[in-house]
Amino acid sequence: MLEFFRKTPKGTGGKTAQSGPDLGEEDLSSSLEENVASLRNLFADVETLRVKYVDNTHDKGFRCCLLYCDGMVDTVLVSENLIKPLMLTRAIPEGGVLDALMNQVVQLGEGSKSKNLLEVAEGIAYGDTVLFAEGENQAILFNTKGFKTRSITEPDNEKNLYGPREGFTESLMVNLSMVRRKVLSPDLKIKFFTLGRRTRTKACLCYMEGIVNRAVLDELIRRLGGIDMDAVLDTNYLSEQIRDARWSPFRPVGDTERPDTTVAKIMEGRIAVFLDGTPMVLTVPYLFIENFQSGEDYYLNYYFSTFSRWLRITGFFLTITIPALYIAVVAFHHEMLPFQLFVNIAAERVGVPLPAAVEAFVMIVMFDILKEAGARMPSNVGQALSIVGALVIGQAAVEAKLVASPMIIVVALTGITSMLVPRLNAPAIYIRLGLLALASTFGFYGVLVGLSCLLIHIINLRSFGVPEISLTGELRHQDMKDTFIRAPWWQMIRRPGFADDKTRMKQGEERNG
């Protein structure tokens, strides 16, 4: 794997963010026994390490050694294509031993040389088989990975009725193959690097040359190069450290488990960050409107896709404002309700011990508790828990006069609308409670102040220097084509403004003038 980052970030004590804790840049020796001893020392107490000597020293023979980790390699491949050819070889042709073994003896097409002890150790840990030869200060790393991975299935969180049904897995190379299969152009660039001083997790950047914004790419590389952690196990480890506005509840980095969505983002000029061991892929830069977009929007008729997007935007607005508006009307602005409706609500609240504001806080928190419990429980138990919580407990609370019936309707509508935009579930919780607190104190004025602060915050969000909401002062169709509406494909001529090459359909541009 290519060492992509070479910078020394601050606070690393002179070591690069990807340097090993002890090995540094130690080179191999020309002595076979010294190299094997060094590897044995590094993998001390690792009982899965296997060492196999091949001694063919008669005539013009050779002496070599194979090292690999049991359980990480395909043992049949190692036995038939490595050990067997080496044992049957009696003489080495003129020239270097390693070159002759790699090109004329071993029946494996994929092999690379290395003289760095750290790189060799990483290869063994990652499922490669390492070949040492007497008198050579280099080693050959053969790709013999054979560990089991999860099969390709559709992501549970991004299910579509139309379009591709495949999703990423925990294998980095499998994920990259799914992307490469969709983009055959050599402009698709894939650059590998390593993160985590001890986990040495393999990762890569994927982008389209000529379309990607080089300033955004350089900034992403700089931020990734500054990560100094022992372990990097998931893309969220990266997302929290490379993001803009670290204390904002909104995400400035996109994520997806779908190859088709990833390719679509790359073709718009974004950069995808893959990490081995997780099916989640990061995409940058990230625009706020992406929270309301779905991969299925582009597989359905644009009329229906536009309507669905309007529903999601409306759902987010309702889920953060319904409790606050209800409390503002009931507690402060009675005159805004029709008289008969106000009388009915007042009649339902007779005998309820808690004020409306406290009642709303308690019910919203209880709904979130039930939702979290249902998500964490096994599927069959979670469904039963949801039914018991929503029907039995809610009905019993109303009959016992602990809460009013209108409050149950408000909380239920709030929970349903929150499911329309799952990407904004976490921010919606905090915003909803904040607006509720302002409405409980200042009524409609508090709600308006809260929404104004929220809008100002969203407008000022940046993702790697790119505004998440671009306000140019001009209402142009090409700027609106994939935001609040999903325009037909023949009208989506230009890419987002952050892309280097903004034209995606030259023929369409000429046709539409």
PDB file of N, CA and C in Angstrom, residues 272-306:
ATOM      1  N   ALA A 272     -14.426  10.913  -2.424  1.00  0.00           N
ATOM      2  CA  ALA A 272     -14.896   9.831  -1.559  1.00  0.00           C
ATOM      3  C   ALA A 272     -13.720   9.299  -0.735  1.00  0.00           C
ATOM      4  N   VAL A 273     -13.973   9.075   0.543  1.00  0.00           N
ATOM      5  CA  VAL A 273     -12.959   8.547   1.459  1.00  0.00           C
ATOM      6  C   VAL A 273     -13.408   7.156   1.893  1.00  0.00           C
ATOM      7  N   PHE A 274     -12.659   6.134   1.483  1.00  0.00           N
ATOM      8  CA  PHE A 274     -12.948   4.745   1.843  1.00  0.00           C
ATOM      9  C   PHE A 274     -12.035   4.335   2.999  1.00  0.00           C
ATOM     10  N   LEU A 275     -12.566   3.508   3.888  1.00  0.00           N
ATOM     11  CA  LEU A 275     -11.794   2.999   5.017  1.00  0.00           C
ATOM     12  C   LEU A 275     -12.043   1.508   5.142  1.00  0.00           C
ATOM     13  N   ASP A 276     -10.979   0.758   5.253  1.00  0.00           N
ATOM     14  CA  ASP A 276     -11.115  -0.689   5.382  1.00  0.00           C
ATOM     15  C   ASP A 276     -11.773  -1.039   6.710  1.00  0.00           C
ATOM     16  N   GLY A 277     -12.699  -1.990   6.675  1.00  0.00           N
ATOM     17  CA  GLY A 277     -13.366  -2.433   7.900  1.00  0.00           C
ATOM     18  C   GLY A 277     -14.711  -1.796   8.151  1.00  0.00           C
ATOM     19  N   THR A 278     -15.162  -0.894   7.274  1.00  0.00           N
ATOM     20  CA  THR A 278     -16.459  -0.264   7.450  1.00  0.00           C
ATOM     21  C   THR A 278     -17.128  -0.097   6.093  1.00  0.00           C
ATOM     22  N   PRO A 279     -18.446  -0.281   6.008  1.00  0.00           N
ATOM     23  CA  PRO A 279     -19.143  -0.096   4.732  1.00  0.00           C
ATOM     24  C   PRO A 279     -19.497   1.364   4.453  1.00  0.00           C
ATOM     25  N   MET A 280     -19.243   2.256   5.408  1.00  0.00           N
ATOM     26  CA  MET A 280     -19.616   3.652   5.246  1.00  0.00           C
ATOM     27  C   MET A 280     -18.511   4.413   4.524  1.00  0.00           C
ATOM     28  N   VAL A 281     -18.877   5.191   3.527  1.00  0.00           N
ATOM     29  CA  VAL A 281     -17.935   5.976   2.724  1.00  0.00           C
ATOM     30  C   VAL A 281     -18.267   7.454   2.903  1.00  0.00           C
ATOM     31  N   LEU A 282     -17.236   8.267   3.167  1.00  0.00           N
ATOM     32  CA  LEU A 282     -17.419   9.705   3.320  1.00  0.00           C
ATOM     33  C   LEU A 282     -17.323  10.390   1.965  1.00  0.00           C
ATOM     34  N   THR A 283     -18.089  11.474   1.797  1.00  0.00           N
ATOM     35  CA  THR A 283     -18.004  12.295   0.584  1.00  0.00           C
ATOM     36  C   THR A 283     -17.901  13.757   0.991  1.00  0.00           C
ATOM     37  N   VAL A 284     -16.978  14.467   0.376  1.00  0.00           N
ATOM     38  CA  VAL A 284     -16.789  15.896   0.626  1.00  0.00           C
ATOM     39  C   VAL A 284     -16.568  16.600  -0.713  1.00  0.00           C
ATOM     40  N   PRO A 285     -16.971  17.878  -0.804  1.00  0.00           N
ATOM     41  CA  PRO A 285     -17.705  18.673   0.193  1.00  0.00           C
ATOM     42  C   PRO A 285     -19.174  18.258   0.258  1.00  0.00           C
ATOM     43  N   TYR A 286     -19.853  18.738   1.300  1.00  0.00           N
ATOM     44  CA  TYR A 286     -21.227  18.334   1.559  1.00  0.00           C
ATOM     45  C   TYR A 286     -22.104  19.576   1.573  1.00  0.00           C
ATOM     46  N   LEU A 287     -23.187  19.555   0.819  1.00  0.00           N
ATOM     47  CA  LEU A 287     -24.138  20.661   0.765  1.00  0.00           C
ATOM     48  C   LEU A 287     -25.351  20.350   1.632  1.00  0.00           C
ATOM     49  N   PHE A 288     -25.956  21.382   2.197  1.00  0.00           N
ATOM     50  CA  PHE A 288     -27.070  21.178   3.131  1.00  0.00           C
ATOM     51  C   PHE A 288     -28.253  20.510   2.451  1.00  0.00           C
ATOM     52  N   ILE A 289     -28.471  20.787   1.171  1.00  0.00           N
ATOM     53  CA  ILE A 289     -29.617  20.215   0.472  1.00  0.00           C
ATOM     54  C   ILE A 289     -29.484  18.703   0.350  1.00  0.00           C
ATOM     55  N   GLU A 290     -28.284  18.157   0.481  1.00  0.00           N
ATOM     56  CA  GLU A 290     -28.104  16.709   0.383  1.00  0.00           C
ATOM     57  C   GLU A 290     -28.814  15.973   1.499  1.00  0.00           C
ATOM     58  N   ASN A 291     -29.124  16.667   2.602  1.00  0.00           N
ATOM     59  CA  ASN A 291     -29.886  16.032   3.678  1.00  0.00           C
ATOM     60  C   ASN A 291     -31.271  15.611   3.213  1.00  0.00           C
ATOM     61  N   PHE A 292     -31.796  16.274   2.197  1.00  0.00           N
ATOM     62  CA  PHE A 292     -33.149  16.002   1.724  1.00  0.00           C
ATOM     63  C   PHE A 292     -33.161  15.217   0.415  1.00  0.00           C
ATOM     64  N   GLN A 293     -32.004  14.880  -0.093  1.00  0.00           N
ATOM     65  CA  GLN A 293     -31.928  14.114  -1.327  1.00  0.00           C
ATOM     66  C   GLN A 293     -31.865  12.622  -1.033  1.00  0.00           C
ATOM     67  N   SER A 294     -32.351  11.847  -1.982  1.00  0.00           N
ATOM     68  CA  SER A 294     -32.310  10.394  -1.881  1.00  0.00           C
ATOM     69  C   SER A 294     -31.825   9.836  -3.205  1.00  0.00           C
ATOM     70  N   GLY A 295     -31.086   8.722  -3.144  1.00  0.00           N
ATOM     71  CA  GLY A 295     -30.612   8.108  -4.374  1.00  0.00           C
ATOM     72  C   GLY A 295     -31.743   7.704  -5.298  1.00  0.00           C
ATOM     73  N   GLU A 296     -32.905   7.422  -4.722  1.00  0.00           N
ATOM     74  CA  GLU A 296     -34.058   7.007  -5.528  1.00  0.00           C
ATOM     75  C   GLU A 296     -34.664   8.168  -6.310  1.00  0.00           C
ATOM     76  N   ASP A 297     -34.326   9.409  -5.927  1.00  0.00           N
ATOM     77  CA  ASP A 297     -34.850  10.566  -6.656  1.00  0.00           C
ATOM     78  C   ASP A 297     -34.478  10.522  -8.132  1.00  0.00           C
ATOM     79  N   TYR A 298     -33.324   9.941  -8.438  1.00  0.00           N
ATOM     80  CA  TYR A 298     -32.805   9.969  -9.792  1.00  0.00           C
ATOM     81  C   TYR A 298     -33.203   8.723 -10.587  1.00  0.00           C
ATOM     82  N   TYR A 299     -33.942   7.807  -9.954  1.00  0.00           N
ATOM     83  CA  TYR A 299     -34.425   6.620 -10.645  1.00  0.00           C
ATOM     84  C   TYR A 299     -35.921   6.677 -10.901  1.00  0.00           C
ATOM     85  N   LEU A 300     -36.583   7.727 -10.383  1.00  0.00           N
ATOM     86  CA  LEU A 300     -38.022   7.901 -10.555  1.00  0.00           C
ATOM     87  C   LEU A 300     -38.303   9.122 -11.416  1.00  0.00           C
ATOM     88  N   ASN A 301     -39.548   9.266 -11.826  1.00  0.00           N
ATOM     89  CA  ASN A 301     -39.970  10.430 -12.594  1.00  0.00           C
ATOM     90  C   ASN A 301     -39.683  11.707 -11.817  1.00  0.00           C
ATOM     91  N   TYR A 302     -39.217  12.737 -12.506  1.00  0.00           N
ATOM     92  CA  TYR A 302     -38.791  13.959 -11.828  1.00  0.00           C
ATOM     93  C   TYR A 302     -39.949  14.691 -11.163  1.00  0.00           C
ATOM     94  N   TYR A 303     -41.193  14.522 -11.627  1.00  0.00           N
ATOM     95  CA  TYR A 303     -42.337  15.127 -10.948  1.00  0.00           C
ATOM     96  C   TYR A 303     -42.510  14.521  -9.555  1.00  0.00           C
ATOM     97  N   PHE A 304     -42.487  13.195  -9.500  1.00  0.00           N
ATOM     98  CA  PHE A 304     -42.655  12.524  -8.214  1.00  0.00           C
ATOM     99  C   PHE A 304     -41.457  12.789  -7.301  1.00  0.00           C
ATOM    100  N   SER A 305     -40.245  12.803  -7.863  1.00  0.00           N
ATOM    101  CA  SER A 305     -39.050  13.051  -7.063  1.00  0.00           C
ATOM    102  C   SER A 305     -39.070  14.447  -6.447  1.00  0.00           C
ATOM    103  N   THR A 306     -39.527  15.421  -7.227  1.00  0.00           N
ATOM    104  CA  THR A 306     -39.626  16.784  -6.697  1.00  0.00           C
ATOM    105  C   THR A 306     -40.637  16.858  -5.566  1.00  0.00           C
TER     106      THR A 306
END
